[in-house]
């Protein structure tokens, strides 16, 4: 893949960089993106319907089993060349902020630190009422397992549709978008709010925005560089140039 001289120059002179990743960067690790048809038993469900407090209130066991299925997928998955390239990229700049919509923890397993998880992490469990951590999970045949403190059901520590994002992570992500010189939007359909607005904040502040995605998104017409391809191929090739 050839990159324009302009893109190389931007990356070689940048000091403050921010990155937003979505499900697409984990696609090459075998973690299905949020919009890909789900397989087997889950093919009949719409993730956007299941990832809601209403679905959990209606059928906590169904939602818990869905996350248990996804957790198994994530535990079998390995970080891919895209995740690994971002770890190296972080060392090339004075300031580097990694923001993710993903809940799979693959950035951390690749070696990234200070990852801003806007939508939580599927490997963590909390009390559905107190929202405090439940670790380790109690040994029980009950599904979902009850919180050992209050007996209410446990739930995955993820942000469902209709729920607010973690305030500190979102504020830090917005701050990074407001002050970076270069903003990467990688493997995201740029549809889910408020995450989808973060690259636009960078654009409004005059940052150079680079999108990496095999297909166009609503953000594509507005970015300075739209790199059409898979993150696991594009990112290692970009890294060679800076
Ligand atoms: C909120 C965790 C304020 C769970 C997720 C009605 C009521 C309340 C809110 C709303 C409402 N109507 C709309 C909203 C706002 C709503 C929203 O944005 N809806 C959308 C669908 C319109 N947002 C919310 O509800 C947010 N909260 O607004 O709070 C509030 C509070 C109370 C009341 C009112 C308002 C919460 C949003 C967070 C939801 N949780 N995840 C879980 O995972 O189970 S979002 C979920 O979707 C994932 O995090 C995932 O990241 C995201 C999907 O987006 P992407 O990551 O972009 O993934 P996607 O599959 O879409 O795209 C993948 C891309 O990768 C594609 O473009 C593809 O081309 C590309 N790709 C594929 N392969 C590769 C690749 N790219 C590179 N390389 C490859 N190899």
PDB file of C-alpha atoms in Angstrom, residues 27-219:
ATOM      1  CA  UNK A  27     -12.349  -8.402  13.115  1.00  0.00           C
ATOM      2  CA  UNK A  28      -8.982  -9.908  12.067  1.00  0.00           C
ATOM      3  CA  UNK A  29      -8.775 -11.519  15.513  1.00  0.00           C
ATOM      4  CA  UNK A  30     -11.968 -13.404  14.735  1.00  0.00           C
ATOM      5  CA  UNK A  31     -14.183 -11.282  16.994  1.00  0.00           C
ATOM      6  CA  UNK A  32     -17.325 -10.583  14.916  1.00  0.00           C
ATOM      7  CA  UNK A  33     -18.050  -6.870  14.460  1.00  0.00           C
ATOM      8  CA  UNK A  34     -21.221  -5.581  16.031  1.00  0.00           C
ATOM      9  CA  UNK A  35     -23.036  -5.448  12.713  1.00  0.00           C
ATOM     10  CA  UNK A  36     -21.964  -8.783  11.268  1.00  0.00           C
ATOM     11  CA  UNK A  37     -24.681 -11.403  11.445  1.00  0.00           C
ATOM     12  CA  UNK A  38     -24.299 -13.325  14.653  1.00  0.00           C
ATOM     13  CA  UNK A  39     -23.824 -17.059  14.344  1.00  0.00           C
ATOM     14  CA  UNK A  40     -25.782 -20.097  15.471  1.00  0.00           C
ATOM     15  CA  UNK A  41     -28.258 -19.573  18.283  1.00  0.00           C
ATOM     16  CA  UNK A  42     -27.595 -15.811  18.275  1.00  0.00           C
ATOM     17  CA  UNK A  43     -28.308 -15.288  14.555  1.00  0.00           C
ATOM     18  CA  UNK A  44     -31.966 -14.633  15.401  1.00  0.00           C
ATOM     19  CA  UNK A  45     -31.145 -11.707  17.690  1.00  0.00           C
ATOM     20  CA  UNK A  46     -30.239  -8.102  16.899  1.00  0.00           C
ATOM     21  CA  UNK A  47     -27.232  -7.070  19.057  1.00  0.00           C
ATOM     22  CA  UNK A  48     -28.687  -3.605  19.430  1.00  0.00           C
ATOM     23  CA  UNK A  49     -31.791  -5.166  20.973  1.00  0.00           C
ATOM     24  CA  UNK A  50     -29.852  -7.475  23.287  1.00  0.00           C
ATOM     25  CA  UNK A  51     -27.337  -4.835  24.468  1.00  0.00           C
ATOM     26  CA  UNK A  52     -29.976  -2.896  26.426  1.00  0.00           C
ATOM     27  CA  UNK A  53     -31.160  -2.661  30.056  1.00  0.00           C
ATOM     28  CA  UNK A  54     -34.651  -3.511  28.797  1.00  0.00           C
ATOM     29  CA  UNK A  55     -33.515  -6.839  27.329  1.00  0.00           C
ATOM     30  CA  UNK A  56     -31.680  -7.664  30.568  1.00  0.00           C
ATOM     31  CA  UNK A  57     -34.736  -6.789  32.677  1.00  0.00           C
ATOM     32  CA  UNK A  58     -36.965  -8.854  30.374  1.00  0.00           C
ATOM     33  CA  UNK A  59     -34.721 -11.911  30.154  1.00  0.00           C
ATOM     34  CA  UNK A  60     -31.553 -11.685  32.285  1.00  0.00           C
ATOM     35  CA  UNK A  61     -30.561 -15.292  31.522  1.00  0.00           C
ATOM     36  CA  UNK A  62     -30.729 -14.756  27.726  1.00  0.00           C
ATOM     37  CA  UNK A  63     -28.586 -11.624  27.918  1.00  0.00           C
ATOM     38  CA  UNK A  64     -26.156 -13.208  30.384  1.00  0.00           C
ATOM     39  CA  UNK A  65     -25.780 -16.283  28.085  1.00  0.00           C
ATOM     40  CA  UNK A  66     -25.145 -13.992  25.081  1.00  0.00           C
ATOM     41  CA  UNK A  67     -22.289 -12.305  26.922  1.00  0.00           C
ATOM     42  CA  UNK A  68     -20.959 -15.673  28.126  1.00  0.00           C
ATOM     43  CA  UNK A  69     -20.869 -16.776  24.462  1.00  0.00           C
ATOM     44  CA  UNK A  70     -19.065 -13.572  23.432  1.00  0.00           C
ATOM     45  CA  UNK A  71     -16.627 -13.862  26.359  1.00  0.00           C
ATOM     46  CA  UNK A  72     -15.609 -17.341  25.123  1.00  0.00           C
ATOM     47  CA  UNK A  73     -15.013 -15.894  21.619  1.00  0.00           C
ATOM     48  CA  UNK A  74     -12.900 -13.086  23.067  1.00  0.00           C
ATOM     49  CA  UNK A  75     -10.858 -15.428  25.279  1.00  0.00           C
ATOM     50  CA  UNK A  76     -10.054 -17.581  22.212  1.00  0.00           C
ATOM     51  CA  UNK A  77      -9.089 -14.500  20.183  1.00  0.00           C
ATOM     52  CA  UNK A  78      -5.575 -13.092  19.994  1.00  0.00           C
ATOM     53  CA  UNK A  79      -4.563  -9.463  19.354  1.00  0.00           C
ATOM     54  CA  UNK A  80      -3.763  -9.022  15.644  1.00  0.00           C
ATOM     55  CA  UNK A  81      -1.146  -7.005  13.736  1.00  0.00           C
ATOM     56  CA  UNK A  82      -3.368  -3.926  13.952  1.00  0.00           C
ATOM     57  CA  UNK A  83      -3.474  -3.986  17.763  1.00  0.00           C
ATOM     58  CA  UNK A  84       0.288  -4.652  17.890  1.00  0.00           C
ATOM     59  CA  UNK A  85       1.093  -1.825  15.446  1.00  0.00           C
ATOM     60  CA  UNK A  86      -0.805   0.634  17.689  1.00  0.00           C
ATOM     61  CA  UNK A  87       1.411  -0.346  20.635  1.00  0.00           C
ATOM     62  CA  UNK A  88       4.497   0.612  18.574  1.00  0.00           C
ATOM     63  CA  UNK A  89       2.802   3.708  17.144  1.00  0.00           C
ATOM     64  CA  UNK A  90       2.244   5.014  20.687  1.00  0.00           C
ATOM     65  CA  UNK A  91       6.028   5.254  21.167  1.00  0.00           C
ATOM     66  CA  UNK A  92       6.463   7.468  18.086  1.00  0.00           C
ATOM     67  CA  UNK A  93       4.704  10.533  19.481  1.00  0.00           C
ATOM     68  CA  UNK A  94       5.033  12.833  22.484  1.00  0.00           C
ATOM     69  CA  UNK A  95       1.351  12.385  23.371  1.00  0.00           C
ATOM     70  CA  UNK A  96      -0.730   9.375  22.296  1.00  0.00           C
ATOM     71  CA  UNK A  97      -4.289   8.616  23.445  1.00  0.00           C
ATOM     72  CA  UNK A  98      -5.999   5.321  22.582  1.00  0.00           C
ATOM     73  CA  UNK A  99      -9.796   5.412  22.784  1.00  0.00           C
ATOM     74  CA  UNK A 100     -11.851   2.308  22.049  1.00  0.00           C
ATOM     75  CA  UNK A 101     -15.516   1.407  21.654  1.00  0.00           C
ATOM     76  CA  UNK A 102     -14.557  -2.248  21.919  1.00  0.00           C
ATOM     77  CA  UNK A 103     -15.258  -4.292  25.009  1.00  0.00           C
ATOM     78  CA  UNK A 104     -12.871  -7.177  24.197  1.00  0.00           C
ATOM     79  CA  UNK A 105      -9.731  -5.943  25.998  1.00  0.00           C
ATOM     80  CA  UNK A 106      -7.538  -6.918  23.012  1.00  0.00           C
ATOM     81  CA  UNK A 107      -5.687  -3.564  23.029  1.00  0.00           C
ATOM     82  CA  UNK A 108      -4.539  -4.216  26.595  1.00  0.00           C
ATOM     83  CA  UNK A 109      -3.591  -7.820  25.762  1.00  0.00           C
ATOM     84  CA  UNK A 110      -1.500  -6.487  22.838  1.00  0.00           C
ATOM     85  CA  UNK A 111       0.391  -4.251  25.294  1.00  0.00           C
ATOM     86  CA  UNK A 112      -1.407  -0.892  25.019  1.00  0.00           C
ATOM     87  CA  UNK A 113      -1.705   0.981  28.327  1.00  0.00           C
ATOM     88  CA  UNK A 114      -4.098   3.687  29.517  1.00  0.00           C
ATOM     89  CA  UNK A 115      -6.766   2.475  27.069  1.00  0.00           C
ATOM     90  CA  UNK A 116      -9.932   4.576  27.307  1.00  0.00           C
ATOM     91  CA  UNK A 117     -12.771   2.010  27.215  1.00  0.00           C
ATOM     92  CA  UNK A 118     -15.823   4.090  26.295  1.00  0.00           C
ATOM     93  CA  UNK A 119     -18.172   1.082  26.337  1.00  0.00           C
ATOM     94  CA  UNK A 120     -16.685  -0.941  29.206  1.00  0.00           C
ATOM     95  CA  UNK A 121     -15.134  -4.398  29.138  1.00  0.00           C
ATOM     96  CA  UNK A 122     -16.915  -7.728  28.635  1.00  0.00           C
ATOM     97  CA  UNK A 123     -14.440  -9.554  30.880  1.00  0.00           C
ATOM     98  CA  UNK A 124     -15.525  -7.536  33.936  1.00  0.00           C
ATOM     99  CA  UNK A 125     -18.718  -8.222  35.894  1.00  0.00           C
ATOM    100  CA  UNK A 126     -20.642  -5.801  38.129  1.00  0.00           C
ATOM    101  CA  UNK A 127     -23.705  -5.842  40.346  1.00  0.00           C
ATOM    102  CA  UNK A 128     -26.715  -4.755  38.263  1.00  0.00           C
ATOM    103  CA  UNK A 129     -27.873  -2.519  41.120  1.00  0.00           C
ATOM    104  CA  UNK A 130     -24.771  -1.263  42.966  1.00  0.00           C
ATOM    105  CA  UNK A 131     -22.662  -1.235  39.718  1.00  0.00           C
ATOM    106  CA  UNK A 132     -19.666  -2.314  41.848  1.00  0.00           C
ATOM    107  CA  UNK A 133     -17.241  -5.010  40.693  1.00  0.00           C
ATOM    108  CA  UNK A 134     -18.001  -8.681  41.288  1.00  0.00           C
ATOM    109  CA  UNK A 135     -14.694 -10.530  41.160  1.00  0.00           C
ATOM    110  CA  UNK A 136     -14.341 -13.463  41.391  1.00  0.00           C
ATOM    111  CA  UNK A 137     -17.730 -14.662  40.176  1.00  0.00           C
ATOM    112  CA  UNK A 138     -19.532 -16.659  42.874  1.00  0.00           C
ATOM    113  CA  UNK A 139     -19.698 -20.448  42.335  1.00  0.00           C
ATOM    114  CA  UNK A 140     -23.374 -21.031  41.591  1.00  0.00           C
ATOM    115  CA  UNK A 141     -25.597 -22.690  39.032  1.00  0.00           C
ATOM    116  CA  UNK A 142     -27.804 -19.593  39.071  1.00  0.00           C
ATOM    117  CA  UNK A 143     -27.808 -17.633  35.776  1.00  0.00           C
ATOM    118  CA  UNK A 144     -27.098 -14.718  36.024  1.00  0.00           C
ATOM    119  CA  UNK A 145     -25.134 -15.300  39.265  1.00  0.00           C
ATOM    120  CA  UNK A 146     -26.344 -13.172  42.197  1.00  0.00           C
ATOM    121  CA  UNK A 147     -24.241 -10.326  43.587  1.00  0.00           C
ATOM    122  CA  UNK A 148     -22.521 -11.743  46.724  1.00  0.00           C
ATOM    123  CA  UNK A 149     -23.286  -8.497  48.554  1.00  0.00           C
ATOM    124  CA  UNK A 150     -26.906  -7.706  47.744  1.00  0.00           C
ATOM    125  CA  UNK A 151     -28.188 -10.788  45.920  1.00  0.00           C
ATOM    126  CA  UNK A 152     -29.261  -8.815  42.857  1.00  0.00           C
ATOM    127  CA  UNK A 153     -28.244 -10.247  39.439  1.00  0.00           C
ATOM    128  CA  UNK A 154     -24.700  -9.737  38.139  1.00  0.00           C
ATOM    129  CA  UNK A 155     -24.276  -8.137  34.685  1.00  0.00           C
ATOM    130  CA  UNK A 156     -21.365  -7.513  32.320  1.00  0.00           C
ATOM    131  CA  UNK A 157     -19.500  -4.240  32.902  1.00  0.00           C
ATOM    132  CA  UNK A 158     -20.425  -2.825  29.498  1.00  0.00           C
ATOM    133  CA  UNK A 159     -22.386   0.276  28.449  1.00  0.00           C
ATOM    134  CA  UNK A 160     -25.741  -0.749  26.976  1.00  0.00           C
ATOM    135  CA  UNK A 161     -27.733   1.348  24.506  1.00  0.00           C
ATOM    136  CA  UNK A 162     -29.582   4.018  26.449  1.00  0.00           C
ATOM    137  CA  UNK A 163     -26.922   4.014  29.198  1.00  0.00           C
ATOM    138  CA  UNK A 164     -24.444   6.815  29.783  1.00  0.00           C
ATOM    139  CA  UNK A 165     -20.767   6.314  29.017  1.00  0.00           C
ATOM    140  CA  UNK A 166     -18.181   6.432  31.847  1.00  0.00           C
ATOM    141  CA  UNK A 167     -17.798  10.163  32.473  1.00  0.00           C
ATOM    142  CA  UNK A 168     -14.033  10.264  33.040  1.00  0.00           C
ATOM    143  CA  UNK A 169     -13.168   8.132  29.995  1.00  0.00           C
ATOM    144  CA  UNK A 170     -15.432  10.214  27.737  1.00  0.00           C
ATOM    145  CA  UNK A 171     -14.083  13.515  29.085  1.00  0.00           C
ATOM    146  CA  UNK A 172     -10.464  12.390  28.551  1.00  0.00           C
ATOM    147  CA  UNK A 173     -11.306  11.193  25.036  1.00  0.00           C
ATOM    148  CA  UNK A 174     -12.932  14.522  24.124  1.00  0.00           C
ATOM    149  CA  UNK A 175      -9.982  16.422  25.603  1.00  0.00           C
ATOM    150  CA  UNK A 176      -7.573  14.365  23.446  1.00  0.00           C
ATOM    151  CA  UNK A 177      -9.672  15.029  20.330  1.00  0.00           C
ATOM    152  CA  UNK A 178      -9.683  18.761  21.084  1.00  0.00           C
ATOM    153  CA  UNK A 179      -5.884  19.005  21.387  1.00  0.00           C
ATOM    154  CA  UNK A 180      -4.438  16.449  18.995  1.00  0.00           C
ATOM    155  CA  UNK A 181      -2.817  17.274  15.651  1.00  0.00           C
ATOM    156  CA  UNK A 182      -3.675  13.893  14.134  1.00  0.00           C
ATOM    157  CA  UNK A 183      -6.766  11.751  14.852  1.00  0.00           C
ATOM    158  CA  UNK A 184      -7.150   8.168  13.587  1.00  0.00           C
ATOM    159  CA  UNK A 185     -10.634   6.630  13.256  1.00  0.00           C
ATOM    160  CA  UNK A 186      -9.998   2.901  12.819  1.00  0.00           C
ATOM    161  CA  UNK A 187     -12.502   0.076  12.225  1.00  0.00           C
ATOM    162  CA  UNK A 188     -15.632   1.924  13.245  1.00  0.00           C
ATOM    163  CA  UNK A 189     -18.841   2.502  11.322  1.00  0.00           C
ATOM    164  CA  UNK A 190     -18.984   5.949  12.991  1.00  0.00           C
ATOM    165  CA  UNK A 191     -22.666   5.446  13.804  1.00  0.00           C
ATOM    166  CA  UNK A 192     -22.829   4.894  17.552  1.00  0.00           C
ATOM    167  CA  UNK A 193     -23.040   8.071  19.626  1.00  0.00           C
ATOM    168  CA  UNK A 194     -21.508   9.788  21.484  1.00  0.00           C
ATOM    169  CA  UNK A 195     -18.313   7.967  20.295  1.00  0.00           C
ATOM    170  CA  UNK A 196     -19.050   8.848  16.650  1.00  0.00           C
ATOM    171  CA  UNK A 197     -18.834  12.559  17.510  1.00  0.00           C
ATOM    172  CA  UNK A 198     -15.265  12.348  18.820  1.00  0.00           C
ATOM    173  CA  UNK A 199     -13.531  12.309  15.400  1.00  0.00           C
ATOM    174  CA  UNK A 200     -15.734  15.253  14.388  1.00  0.00           C
ATOM    175  CA  UNK A 201     -14.508  17.239  17.399  1.00  0.00           C
ATOM    176  CA  UNK A 202     -10.947  16.678  16.156  1.00  0.00           C
ATOM    177  CA  UNK A 203     -11.989  17.806  12.656  1.00  0.00           C
ATOM    178  CA  UNK A 204     -13.613  20.964  14.029  1.00  0.00           C
ATOM    179  CA  UNK A 205     -10.429  21.778  15.956  1.00  0.00           C
ATOM    180  CA  UNK A 206      -8.375  21.555  12.773  1.00  0.00           C
ATOM    181  CA  UNK A 207      -6.722  18.182  13.349  1.00  0.00           C
ATOM    182  CA  UNK A 208      -5.790  15.956  10.416  1.00  0.00           C
ATOM    183  CA  UNK A 209      -8.197  13.003  10.536  1.00  0.00           C
ATOM    184  CA  UNK A 210      -7.150   9.657   9.059  1.00  0.00           C
ATOM    185  CA  UNK A 211      -9.744   6.898   8.634  1.00  0.00           C
ATOM    186  CA  UNK A 212      -8.811   3.220   8.202  1.00  0.00           C
ATOM    187  CA  UNK A 213     -11.713   1.057   7.039  1.00  0.00           C
ATOM    188  CA  UNK A 214     -12.327  -1.324   4.078  1.00  0.00           C
ATOM    189  CA  UNK A 215     -15.604   0.495   3.365  1.00  0.00           C
ATOM    190  CA  UNK A 216     -16.827   4.081   3.487  1.00  0.00           C
ATOM    191  CA  UNK A 217     -18.592   5.461   6.563  1.00  0.00           C
ATOM    192  CA  UNK A 218     -20.496   8.718   7.272  1.00  0.00           C
ATOM    193  CA  UNK A 219     -17.127  10.147   8.391  1.00  0.00           C
TER     194      UNK A 219
END
